Coordinates of C-alpha atoms in Angstrom, one line a residue:
Chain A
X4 CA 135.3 58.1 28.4
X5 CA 132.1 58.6 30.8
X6 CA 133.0 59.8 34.6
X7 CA 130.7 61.5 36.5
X8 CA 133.1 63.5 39.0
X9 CA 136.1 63.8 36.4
X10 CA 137.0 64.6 32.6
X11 CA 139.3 63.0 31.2
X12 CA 140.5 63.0 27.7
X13 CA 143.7 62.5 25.5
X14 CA 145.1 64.5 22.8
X15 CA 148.4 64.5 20.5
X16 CA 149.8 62.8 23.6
X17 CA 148.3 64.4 26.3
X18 CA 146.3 63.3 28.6
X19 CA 143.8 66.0 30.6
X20 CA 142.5 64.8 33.7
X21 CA 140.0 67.7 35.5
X22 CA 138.9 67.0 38.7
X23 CA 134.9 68.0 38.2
X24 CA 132.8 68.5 41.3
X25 CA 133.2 72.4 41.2
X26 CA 129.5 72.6 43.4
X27 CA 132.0 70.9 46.3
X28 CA 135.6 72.8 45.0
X29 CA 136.1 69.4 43.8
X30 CA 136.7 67.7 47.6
X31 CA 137.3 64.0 46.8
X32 CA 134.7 61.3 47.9
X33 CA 135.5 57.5 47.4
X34 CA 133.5 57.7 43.6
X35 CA 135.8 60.5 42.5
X36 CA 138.9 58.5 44.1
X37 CA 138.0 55.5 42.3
X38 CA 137.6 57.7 39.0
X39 CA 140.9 59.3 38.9
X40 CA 142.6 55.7 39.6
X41 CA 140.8 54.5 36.4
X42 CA 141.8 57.1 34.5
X43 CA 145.5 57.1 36.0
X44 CA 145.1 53.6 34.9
X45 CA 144.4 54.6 31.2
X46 CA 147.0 56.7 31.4
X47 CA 149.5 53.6 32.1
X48 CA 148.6 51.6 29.7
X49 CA 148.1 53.7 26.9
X50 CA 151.7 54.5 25.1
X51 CA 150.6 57.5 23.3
X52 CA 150.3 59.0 26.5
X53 CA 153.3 60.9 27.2
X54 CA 152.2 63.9 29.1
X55 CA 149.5 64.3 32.0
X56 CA 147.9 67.2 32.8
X57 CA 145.7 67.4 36.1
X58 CA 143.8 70.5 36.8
X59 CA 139.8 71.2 38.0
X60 CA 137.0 72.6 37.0
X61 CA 135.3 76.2 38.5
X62 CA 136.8 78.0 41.0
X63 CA 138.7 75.5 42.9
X64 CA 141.1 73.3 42.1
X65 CA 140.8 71.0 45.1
X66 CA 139.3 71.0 48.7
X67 CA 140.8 68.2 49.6
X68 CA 138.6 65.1 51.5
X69 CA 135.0 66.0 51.1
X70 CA 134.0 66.2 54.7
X71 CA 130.2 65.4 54.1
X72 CA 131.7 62.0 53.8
X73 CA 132.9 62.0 56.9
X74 CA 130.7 63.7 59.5
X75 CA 131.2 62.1 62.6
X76 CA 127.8 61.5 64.6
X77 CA 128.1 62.2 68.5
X78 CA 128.6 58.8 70.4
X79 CA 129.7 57.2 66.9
X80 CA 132.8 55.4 66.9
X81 CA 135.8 57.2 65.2
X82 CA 136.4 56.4 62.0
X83 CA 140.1 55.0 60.3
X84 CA 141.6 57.8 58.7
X85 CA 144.4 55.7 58.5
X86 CA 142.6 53.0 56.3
X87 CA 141.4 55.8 54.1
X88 CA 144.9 56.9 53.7
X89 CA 145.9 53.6 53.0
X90 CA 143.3 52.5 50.4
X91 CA 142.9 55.9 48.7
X92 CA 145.3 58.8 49.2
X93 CA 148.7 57.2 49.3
X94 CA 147.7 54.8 46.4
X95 CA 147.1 58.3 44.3
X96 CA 150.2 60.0 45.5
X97 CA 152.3 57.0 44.9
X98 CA 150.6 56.6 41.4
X99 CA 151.2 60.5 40.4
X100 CA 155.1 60.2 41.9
X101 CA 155.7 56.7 39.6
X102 CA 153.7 57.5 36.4
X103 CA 156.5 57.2 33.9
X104 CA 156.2 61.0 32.2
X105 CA 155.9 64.2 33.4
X106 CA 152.8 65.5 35.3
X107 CA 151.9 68.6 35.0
X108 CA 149.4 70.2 37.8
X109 CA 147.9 73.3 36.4
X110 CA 145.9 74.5 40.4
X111 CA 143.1 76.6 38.9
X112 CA 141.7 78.1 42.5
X113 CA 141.9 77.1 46.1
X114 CA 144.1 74.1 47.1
X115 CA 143.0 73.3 50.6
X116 CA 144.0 70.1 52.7
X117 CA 144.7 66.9 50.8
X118 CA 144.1 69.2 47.4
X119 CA 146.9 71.1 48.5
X120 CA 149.7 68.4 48.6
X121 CA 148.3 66.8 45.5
X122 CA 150.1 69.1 43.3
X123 CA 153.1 68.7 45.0
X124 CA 153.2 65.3 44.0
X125 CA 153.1 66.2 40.7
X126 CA 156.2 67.1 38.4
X127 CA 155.6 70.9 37.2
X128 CA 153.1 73.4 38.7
X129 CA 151.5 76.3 37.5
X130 CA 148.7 78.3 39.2
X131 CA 146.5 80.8 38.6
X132 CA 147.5 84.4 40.1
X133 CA 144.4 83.9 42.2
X134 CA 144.5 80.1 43.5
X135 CA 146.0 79.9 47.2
X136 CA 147.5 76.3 49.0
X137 CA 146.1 75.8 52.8
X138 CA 147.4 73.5 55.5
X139 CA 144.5 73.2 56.9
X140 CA 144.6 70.1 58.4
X141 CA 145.8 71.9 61.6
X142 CA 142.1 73.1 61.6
X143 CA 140.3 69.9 62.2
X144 CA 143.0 68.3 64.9
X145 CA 144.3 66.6 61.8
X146 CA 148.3 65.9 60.2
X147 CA 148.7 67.3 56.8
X148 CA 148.2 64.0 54.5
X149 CA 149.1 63.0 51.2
X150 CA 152.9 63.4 51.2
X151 CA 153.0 66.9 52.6
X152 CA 154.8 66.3 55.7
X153 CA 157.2 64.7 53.3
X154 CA 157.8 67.0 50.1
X155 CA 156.9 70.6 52.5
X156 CA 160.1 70.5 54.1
X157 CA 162.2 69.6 51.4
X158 CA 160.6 72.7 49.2
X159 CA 160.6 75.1 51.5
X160 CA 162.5 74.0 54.4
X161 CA 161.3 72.8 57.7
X162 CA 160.8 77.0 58.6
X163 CA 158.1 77.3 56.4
X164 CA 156.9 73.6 56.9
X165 CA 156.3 74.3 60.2
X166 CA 154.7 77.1 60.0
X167 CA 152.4 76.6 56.7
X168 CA 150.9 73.3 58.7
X169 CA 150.8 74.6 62.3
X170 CA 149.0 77.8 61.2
X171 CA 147.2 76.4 58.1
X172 CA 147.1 79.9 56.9
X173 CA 146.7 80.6 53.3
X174 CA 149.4 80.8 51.5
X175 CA 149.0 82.5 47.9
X176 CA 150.6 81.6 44.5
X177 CA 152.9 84.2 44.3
X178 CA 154.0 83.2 47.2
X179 CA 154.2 80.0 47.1
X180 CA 156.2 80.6 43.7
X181 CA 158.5 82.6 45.8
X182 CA 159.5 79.7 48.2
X183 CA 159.9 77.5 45.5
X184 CA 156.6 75.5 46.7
X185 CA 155.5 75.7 42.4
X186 CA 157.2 76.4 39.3
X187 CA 155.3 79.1 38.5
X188 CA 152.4 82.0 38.3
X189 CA 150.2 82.8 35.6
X190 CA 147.3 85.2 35.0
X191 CA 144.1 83.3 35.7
X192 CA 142.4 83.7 32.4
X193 CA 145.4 82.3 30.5
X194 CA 146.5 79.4 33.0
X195 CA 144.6 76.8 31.1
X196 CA 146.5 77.5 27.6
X197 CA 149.9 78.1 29.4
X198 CA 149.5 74.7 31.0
X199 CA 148.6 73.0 27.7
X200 CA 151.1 74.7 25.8
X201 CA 153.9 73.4 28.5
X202 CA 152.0 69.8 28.1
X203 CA 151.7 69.7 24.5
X204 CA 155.3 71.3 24.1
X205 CA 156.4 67.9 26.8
X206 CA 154.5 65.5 24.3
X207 CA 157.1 66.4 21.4
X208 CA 160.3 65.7 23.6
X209 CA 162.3 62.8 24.6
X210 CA 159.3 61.5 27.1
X211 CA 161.2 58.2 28.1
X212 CA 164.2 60.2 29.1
X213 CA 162.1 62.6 30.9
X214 CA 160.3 59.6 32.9
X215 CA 164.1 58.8 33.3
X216 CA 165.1 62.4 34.8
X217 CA 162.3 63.0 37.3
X218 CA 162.5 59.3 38.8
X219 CA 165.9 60.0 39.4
X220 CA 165.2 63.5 40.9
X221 CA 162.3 61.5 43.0
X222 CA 165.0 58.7 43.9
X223 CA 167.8 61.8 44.9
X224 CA 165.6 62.5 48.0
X225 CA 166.3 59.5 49.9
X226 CA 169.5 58.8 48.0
X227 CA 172.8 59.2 49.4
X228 CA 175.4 60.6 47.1
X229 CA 177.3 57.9 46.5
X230 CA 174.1 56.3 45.4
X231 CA 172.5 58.8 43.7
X232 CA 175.8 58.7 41.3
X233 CA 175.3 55.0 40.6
X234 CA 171.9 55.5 39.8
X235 CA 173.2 58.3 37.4
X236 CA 175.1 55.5 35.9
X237 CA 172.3 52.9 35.7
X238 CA 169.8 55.3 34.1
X239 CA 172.0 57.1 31.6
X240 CA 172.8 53.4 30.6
X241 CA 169.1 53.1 30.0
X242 CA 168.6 56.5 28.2
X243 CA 171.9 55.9 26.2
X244 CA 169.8 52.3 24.3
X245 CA 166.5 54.4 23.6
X246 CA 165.9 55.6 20.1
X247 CA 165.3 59.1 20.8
X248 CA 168.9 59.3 21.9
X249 CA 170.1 58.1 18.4
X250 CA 167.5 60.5 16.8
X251 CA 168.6 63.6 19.5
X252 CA 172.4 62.9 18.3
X253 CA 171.5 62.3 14.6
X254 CA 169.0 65.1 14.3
X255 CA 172.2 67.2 16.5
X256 CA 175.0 66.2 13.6
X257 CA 172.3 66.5 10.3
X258 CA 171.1 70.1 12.0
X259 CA 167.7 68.9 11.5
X260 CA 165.0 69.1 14.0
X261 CA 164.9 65.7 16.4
X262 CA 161.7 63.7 15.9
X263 CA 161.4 62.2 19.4
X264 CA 159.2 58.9 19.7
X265 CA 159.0 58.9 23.8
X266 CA 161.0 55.2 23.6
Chain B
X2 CA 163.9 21.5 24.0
X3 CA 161.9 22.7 27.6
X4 CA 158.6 24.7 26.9
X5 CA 158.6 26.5 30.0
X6 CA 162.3 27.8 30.0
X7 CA 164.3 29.7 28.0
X8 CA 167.7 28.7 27.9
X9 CA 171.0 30.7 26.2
X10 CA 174.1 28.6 25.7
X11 CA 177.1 29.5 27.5
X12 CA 178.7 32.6 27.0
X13 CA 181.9 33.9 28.9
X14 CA 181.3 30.9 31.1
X15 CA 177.8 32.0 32.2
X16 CA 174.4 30.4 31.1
X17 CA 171.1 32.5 31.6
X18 CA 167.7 30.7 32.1
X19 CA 164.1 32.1 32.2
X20 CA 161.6 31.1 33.9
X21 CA 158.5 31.2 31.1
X22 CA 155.0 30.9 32.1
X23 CA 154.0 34.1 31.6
X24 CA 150.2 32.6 31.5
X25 CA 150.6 32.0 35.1
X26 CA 153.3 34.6 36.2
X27 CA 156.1 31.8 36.3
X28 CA 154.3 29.3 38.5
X29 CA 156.6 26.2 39.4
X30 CA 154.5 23.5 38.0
X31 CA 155.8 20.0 37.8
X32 CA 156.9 20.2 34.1
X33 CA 158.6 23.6 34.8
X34 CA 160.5 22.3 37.6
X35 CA 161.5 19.1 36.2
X36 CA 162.7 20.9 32.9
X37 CA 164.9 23.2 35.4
X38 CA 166.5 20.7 37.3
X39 CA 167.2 18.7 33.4
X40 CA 168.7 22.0 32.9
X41 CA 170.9 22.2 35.9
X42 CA 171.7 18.4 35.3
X43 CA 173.0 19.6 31.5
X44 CA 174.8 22.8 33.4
X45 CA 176.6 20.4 35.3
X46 CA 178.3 18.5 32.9
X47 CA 178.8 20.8 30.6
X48 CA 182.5 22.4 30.9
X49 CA 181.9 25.7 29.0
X50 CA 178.9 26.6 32.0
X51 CA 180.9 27.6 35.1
X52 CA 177.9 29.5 36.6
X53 CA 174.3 29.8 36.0
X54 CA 171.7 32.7 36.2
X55 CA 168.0 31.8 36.9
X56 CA 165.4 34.8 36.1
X57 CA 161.8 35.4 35.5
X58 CA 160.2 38.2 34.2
X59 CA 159.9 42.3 34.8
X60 CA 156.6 41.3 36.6
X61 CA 157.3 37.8 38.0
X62 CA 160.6 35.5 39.1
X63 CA 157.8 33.2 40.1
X64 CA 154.4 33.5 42.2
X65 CA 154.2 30.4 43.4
X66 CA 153.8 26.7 43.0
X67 CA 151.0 25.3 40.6
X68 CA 148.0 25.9 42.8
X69 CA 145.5 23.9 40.8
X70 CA 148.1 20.9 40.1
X71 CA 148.4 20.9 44.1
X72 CA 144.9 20.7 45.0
X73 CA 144.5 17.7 43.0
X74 CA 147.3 16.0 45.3
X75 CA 145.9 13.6 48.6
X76 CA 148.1 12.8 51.2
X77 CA 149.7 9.9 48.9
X78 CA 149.5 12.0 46.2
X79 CA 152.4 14.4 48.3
X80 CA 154.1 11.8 49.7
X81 CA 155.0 10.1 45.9
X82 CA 155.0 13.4 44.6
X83 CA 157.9 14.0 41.8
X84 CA 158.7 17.4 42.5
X85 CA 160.3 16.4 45.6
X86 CA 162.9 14.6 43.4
X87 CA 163.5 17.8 41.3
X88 CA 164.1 19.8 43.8
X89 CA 166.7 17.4 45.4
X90 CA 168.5 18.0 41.9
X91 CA 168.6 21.4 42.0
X92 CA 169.6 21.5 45.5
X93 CA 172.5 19.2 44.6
X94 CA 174.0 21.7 41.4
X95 CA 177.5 21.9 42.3
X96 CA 178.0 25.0 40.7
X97 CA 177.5 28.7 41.6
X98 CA 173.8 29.8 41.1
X99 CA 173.0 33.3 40.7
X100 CA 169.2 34.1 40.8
X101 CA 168.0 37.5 39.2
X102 CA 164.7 38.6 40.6
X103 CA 162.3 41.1 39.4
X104 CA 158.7 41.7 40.9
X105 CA 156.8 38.8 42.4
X106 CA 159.4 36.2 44.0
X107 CA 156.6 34.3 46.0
X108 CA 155.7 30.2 47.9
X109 CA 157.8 28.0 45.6
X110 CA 159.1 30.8 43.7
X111 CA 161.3 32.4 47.0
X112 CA 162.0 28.7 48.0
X113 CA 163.8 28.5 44.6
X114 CA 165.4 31.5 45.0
X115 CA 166.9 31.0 48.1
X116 CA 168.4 27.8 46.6
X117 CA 170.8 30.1 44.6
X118 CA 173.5 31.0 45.9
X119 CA 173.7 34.9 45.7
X120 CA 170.4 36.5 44.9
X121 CA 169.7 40.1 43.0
X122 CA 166.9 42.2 43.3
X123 CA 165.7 44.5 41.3
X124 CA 163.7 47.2 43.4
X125 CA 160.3 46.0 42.9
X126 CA 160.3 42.6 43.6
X127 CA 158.5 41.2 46.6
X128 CA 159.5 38.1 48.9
X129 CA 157.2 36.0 50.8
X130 CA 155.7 33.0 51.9
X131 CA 152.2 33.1 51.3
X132 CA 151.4 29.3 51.7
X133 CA 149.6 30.3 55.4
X134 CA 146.6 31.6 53.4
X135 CA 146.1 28.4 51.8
X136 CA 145.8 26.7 54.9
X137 CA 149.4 24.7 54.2
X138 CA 152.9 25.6 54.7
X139 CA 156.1 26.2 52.5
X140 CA 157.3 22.7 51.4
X141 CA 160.4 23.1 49.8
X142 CA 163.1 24.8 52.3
X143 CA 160.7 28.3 52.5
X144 CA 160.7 27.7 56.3
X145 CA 164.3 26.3 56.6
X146 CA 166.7 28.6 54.4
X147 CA 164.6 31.7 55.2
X148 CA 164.9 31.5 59.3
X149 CA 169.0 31.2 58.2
X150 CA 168.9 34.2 56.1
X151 CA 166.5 36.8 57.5
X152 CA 166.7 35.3 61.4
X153 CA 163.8 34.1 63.5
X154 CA 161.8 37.2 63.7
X155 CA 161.2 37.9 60.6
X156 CA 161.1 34.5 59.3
X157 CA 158.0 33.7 62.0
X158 CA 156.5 37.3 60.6
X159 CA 156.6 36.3 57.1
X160 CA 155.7 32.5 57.5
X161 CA 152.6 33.2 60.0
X162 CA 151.3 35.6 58.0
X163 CA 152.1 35.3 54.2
X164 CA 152.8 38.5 54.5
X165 CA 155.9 39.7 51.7
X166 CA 158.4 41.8 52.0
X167 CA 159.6 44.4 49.8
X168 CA 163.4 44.5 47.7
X169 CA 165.2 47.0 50.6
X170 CA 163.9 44.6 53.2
X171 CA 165.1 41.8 51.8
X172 CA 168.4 43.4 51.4
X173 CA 168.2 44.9 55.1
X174 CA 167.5 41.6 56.6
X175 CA 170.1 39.5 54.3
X176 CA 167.9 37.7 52.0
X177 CA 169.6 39.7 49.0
X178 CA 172.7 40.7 48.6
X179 CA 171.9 44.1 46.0
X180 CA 169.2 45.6 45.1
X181 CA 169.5 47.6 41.4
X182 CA 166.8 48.9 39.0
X183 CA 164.9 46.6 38.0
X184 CA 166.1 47.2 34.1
X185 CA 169.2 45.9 35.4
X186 CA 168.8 42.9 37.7
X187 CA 169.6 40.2 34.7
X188 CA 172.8 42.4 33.7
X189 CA 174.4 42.5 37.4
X190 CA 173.8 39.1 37.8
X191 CA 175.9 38.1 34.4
X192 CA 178.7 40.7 35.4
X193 CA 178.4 38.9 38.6
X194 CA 178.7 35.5 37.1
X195 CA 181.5 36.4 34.7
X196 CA 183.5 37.4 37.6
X197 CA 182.7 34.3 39.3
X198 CA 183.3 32.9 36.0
X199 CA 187.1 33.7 35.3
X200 CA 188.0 31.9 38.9
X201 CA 189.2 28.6 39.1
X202 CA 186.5 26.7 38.6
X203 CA 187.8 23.9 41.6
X204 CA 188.5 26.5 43.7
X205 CA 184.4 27.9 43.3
X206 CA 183.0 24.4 43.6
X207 CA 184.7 23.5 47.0
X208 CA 184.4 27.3 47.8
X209 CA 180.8 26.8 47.7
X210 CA 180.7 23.7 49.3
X211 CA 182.4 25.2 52.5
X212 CA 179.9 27.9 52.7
X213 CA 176.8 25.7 52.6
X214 CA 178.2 23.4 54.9
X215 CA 178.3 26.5 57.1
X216 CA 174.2 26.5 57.0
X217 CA 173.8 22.7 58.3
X218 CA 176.8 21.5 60.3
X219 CA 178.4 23.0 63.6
X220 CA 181.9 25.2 63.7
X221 CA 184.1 22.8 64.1
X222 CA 183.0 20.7 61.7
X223 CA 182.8 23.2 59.5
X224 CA 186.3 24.4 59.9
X225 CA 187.4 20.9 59.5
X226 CA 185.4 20.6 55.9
X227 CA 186.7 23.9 54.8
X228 CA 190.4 22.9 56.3
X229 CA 190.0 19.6 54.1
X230 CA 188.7 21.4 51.1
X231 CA 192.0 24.3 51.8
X232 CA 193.9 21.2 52.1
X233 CA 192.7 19.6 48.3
X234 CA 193.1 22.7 46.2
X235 CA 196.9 22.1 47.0
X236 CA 197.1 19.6 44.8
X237 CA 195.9 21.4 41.9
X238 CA 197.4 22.8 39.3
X239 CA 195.1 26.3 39.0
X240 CA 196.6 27.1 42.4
X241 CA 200.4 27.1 41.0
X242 CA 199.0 28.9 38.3
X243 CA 197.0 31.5 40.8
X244 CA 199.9 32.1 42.7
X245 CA 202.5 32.2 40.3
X246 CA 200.5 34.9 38.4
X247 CA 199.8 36.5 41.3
X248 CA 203.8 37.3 41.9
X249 CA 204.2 38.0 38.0
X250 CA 201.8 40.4 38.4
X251 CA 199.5 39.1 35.1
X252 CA 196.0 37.4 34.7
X253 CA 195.7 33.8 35.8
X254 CA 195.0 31.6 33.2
X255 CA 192.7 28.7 34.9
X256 CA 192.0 25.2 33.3
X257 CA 189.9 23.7 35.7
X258 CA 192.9 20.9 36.4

């Protein structure tokens, strides 16, 4: 598959996506956008898929909006953030929150503005010892983007929130492993093999129950109890007529070792 | 046997049909909605069916009318058109209609929705009335039963600017009665229907009757039609059998009669 600004490539069920414009820490311009919505795309419609991993290339994983793109002349009118919001960075977010199985963000280097709520909208994240997240929105008279006023607070609590996005000081791995912002730290030189050895370890499970436990985590936010316990009900239902149940249960009772199908 | 529907026979009472045009994400063409309301027709003589479920797809209830069929239509053309006639039939089905909606439930395809009597959503689906952006207007109730449903503000919104409106929405503003995963919108709708389907089926028909009424005629009338229809079920001989059940604390066992 030719991109110019990503990779992307699948393997025994994974599917690698590496944001790749290292020269500009990988900052998105509307090509690279329209890249990563292709390949998300691919990633939809392909059933062999049943893990993604997102990561980028060189020493950053993501700068967030390239600001080249958006240099705003003196005397120019100001431009819609809100339409590039709308067309680009909530389309991505929503995509990475509904994708079907588990996305795993593996934040190589600096995570700064939009780059730095991107992984939160992903399912599992690892960084490396030396990546860092920044707010820095705050910087530029801008609101953090990209879900982060949404998911910050319910991570770390509104505290932290506040602070992290008023100061838009850098916050480093360990932590933001320590408040619970990722899952977890790993030594830079082995962060890529930890994060395909979590991926490629996903791509054996039960992925259609997996899909089934993180949109029910996802739905939990906004769900009332009572709610949240009938959706319990509906999606057990669902996982309870899929084959890797029978095979979890019959692999379980022959003491074999389950051969999951992801359906 | 209809080509664009699929139709199961009764079971527990209830009778499922889908909508299939997949080709064309369930558009309402003449020949689909002339083979629904032959289906109704059958529905309502046949005594095993005491309510019927309407559905579309995962991706579609239905987008639309037949947009190419429509075009080909003068002014003549609308005013002889046979649709008109199909729609009076399903408008007239007697018994209770349940429609199960998943993803696009659009033009013609909401109008035929709204003529169910309780509708489910599955949280994806999308309502609206996009006829505006054609330059014409909803034709078959889309401007009459949604103003009764949603209210005027929200009817104008949607109307004026074809604009739709997503499954929480719909339920917010009364168009739906539940929303559920969208795995599970046919299912609640047959557990609904099999509920509806163990009443008396008299009782449902003039139940349903009263409520309508309540859309087109003032209060007192109303109360008068639903007094009348109160009045009739006396002489029937489910009601004994309702009541007397009731006090020997068992299931009713209802006949129709």
């Amino acid at each position: 598959m030719n991109f110019e600004h990503i990779l992307f490539s699948i393997e025994a069920g994974v599917a690698t996506l590496s944001l790749n414009r290292p020269e500009q820490l990988n900052s998105f311009n509307a090509k690279m956008h329209g890249e990563v919505r292709e390949a998300l795309k691919l990633v939809r419609q392909n059933p062999d898929v049943r893990v993604l991993l997102l990561t980028g290339e060189g020493r950053g994983f993501c700068a967030g909006q390239d600001l080249a793109d958006r240099n705003v002349a003196p005397g120019a009118a100001a431009p819609d953030l809100g339409e590039s919001i709308e067309k680009f960075y909530n389309p991505l977010i929503r995509a990475l929150r509904d994708l079907p199985l588990p996305v795993i963000c593996a934040v190589n280097g600096v995570a700064a503005g939009a780059g730095a709520n991107i992984p939160l909208a992903c399912d599992l994240v690892l960084a490396a010892r030396s990546a860092s997240f920044i707010q820095a929105f705050c910087k530029i008279g801008l609101i953090p983007d990209s879900g982060g006023t949404w998911t910050l607070p319910r991570l770390v609590g509104m505290a932290r929130a506040k602070a992290l996005t008023l100061l838009g000081d850098r916050l480093t791995a360990e932590q933001a492993e320590q408040w619970g912002l990722i899952y977890r730290v790993v030594d830079d030189a082995a962060l890529r093999e930890e994060a395909l050895k979590l991926a490629r370890h996903l791509a054996t499970q039960p992925t259609y129950g997996l899909a089934l436990i993180k949109r029910s985590l996802n739905a939990s936010l906004n769900n009332s109890f009572d709610e949240q316990l009938d959706l319990e009900r509906d999606l057990q239902r669902l996982a309870g007529r899929s084959e890797d149940y029978r095979e979890g249960v019959s692999a379980f009772m022959e003491k074999r070792t389950p051969a999951f199908k992801g359906r | 046997m209809p080509r664009t529907l699929a139709v199961l026979p009764p079971e527990q009472g209830v009778r499922l049909i889908t909508l299939q045009r997949p080709e064309a994400l369930n558009a309402l063409n003449t020949e689909l909605l002339g083979e629904l309301a032959a289906e109704l027709d059958a529905a309502e003589q046949d005594a095993e069916t005491r309510v019927v479920v309407i559905t579309g797809s995962r991706k579609a209830f239905a987008a639309g009318a037949d947009i190419k069929e429509m075009a080909e239509r003068d002014l003549v053309g609308i005013l002889n058109d046979p649709r008109l006639a199909h729609w009076q039939r399903i408008t007239r089905f007697s018994k209770p209609l349940i429609a199960a909606i998943n993803g696009f439930c659009l033009g013609g395809g909401c109008e035929l929705a709204m003529h169910a009597d309780i509708l489910i959503a599955g949280e994806d689906a999308r309502f609206g009335q996009p006829e505006i952006n054609l330059g014409i207007m909803p034709g078959a109730g889309g401007t009459q039963r949604l103003l009764r449903a949603v209210g005027k503000s929200l009817a104008m919104q949607m109307v004026l600017t074809g604009e739709a409106i997503d499954a929480r929405h719909a339920q917010r503003s009364g168009l739906v009665s539940e929303v559920t995963q969208p795995e599970f919108t046919v299912e609640r709708a047959v557990a609904i229907a099999r509920v509806i389907a163990q009443k008396a089926p008299l009782a449902v028909r003039l139940a349903k009757e009263a409520l309508l009424k309540a859309e087109d005629t003032d209060l007192a009338s109303g109360l008068r039609f639903e007094r009348h229809a109160f009045t009739l079920l006396a002489g029937t001989r489910d009601r004994e059998e309702g009541i007397r059940a009731f006090q020997e604390k068992r299931r009713p066992d209802f006949t129709g009669q």
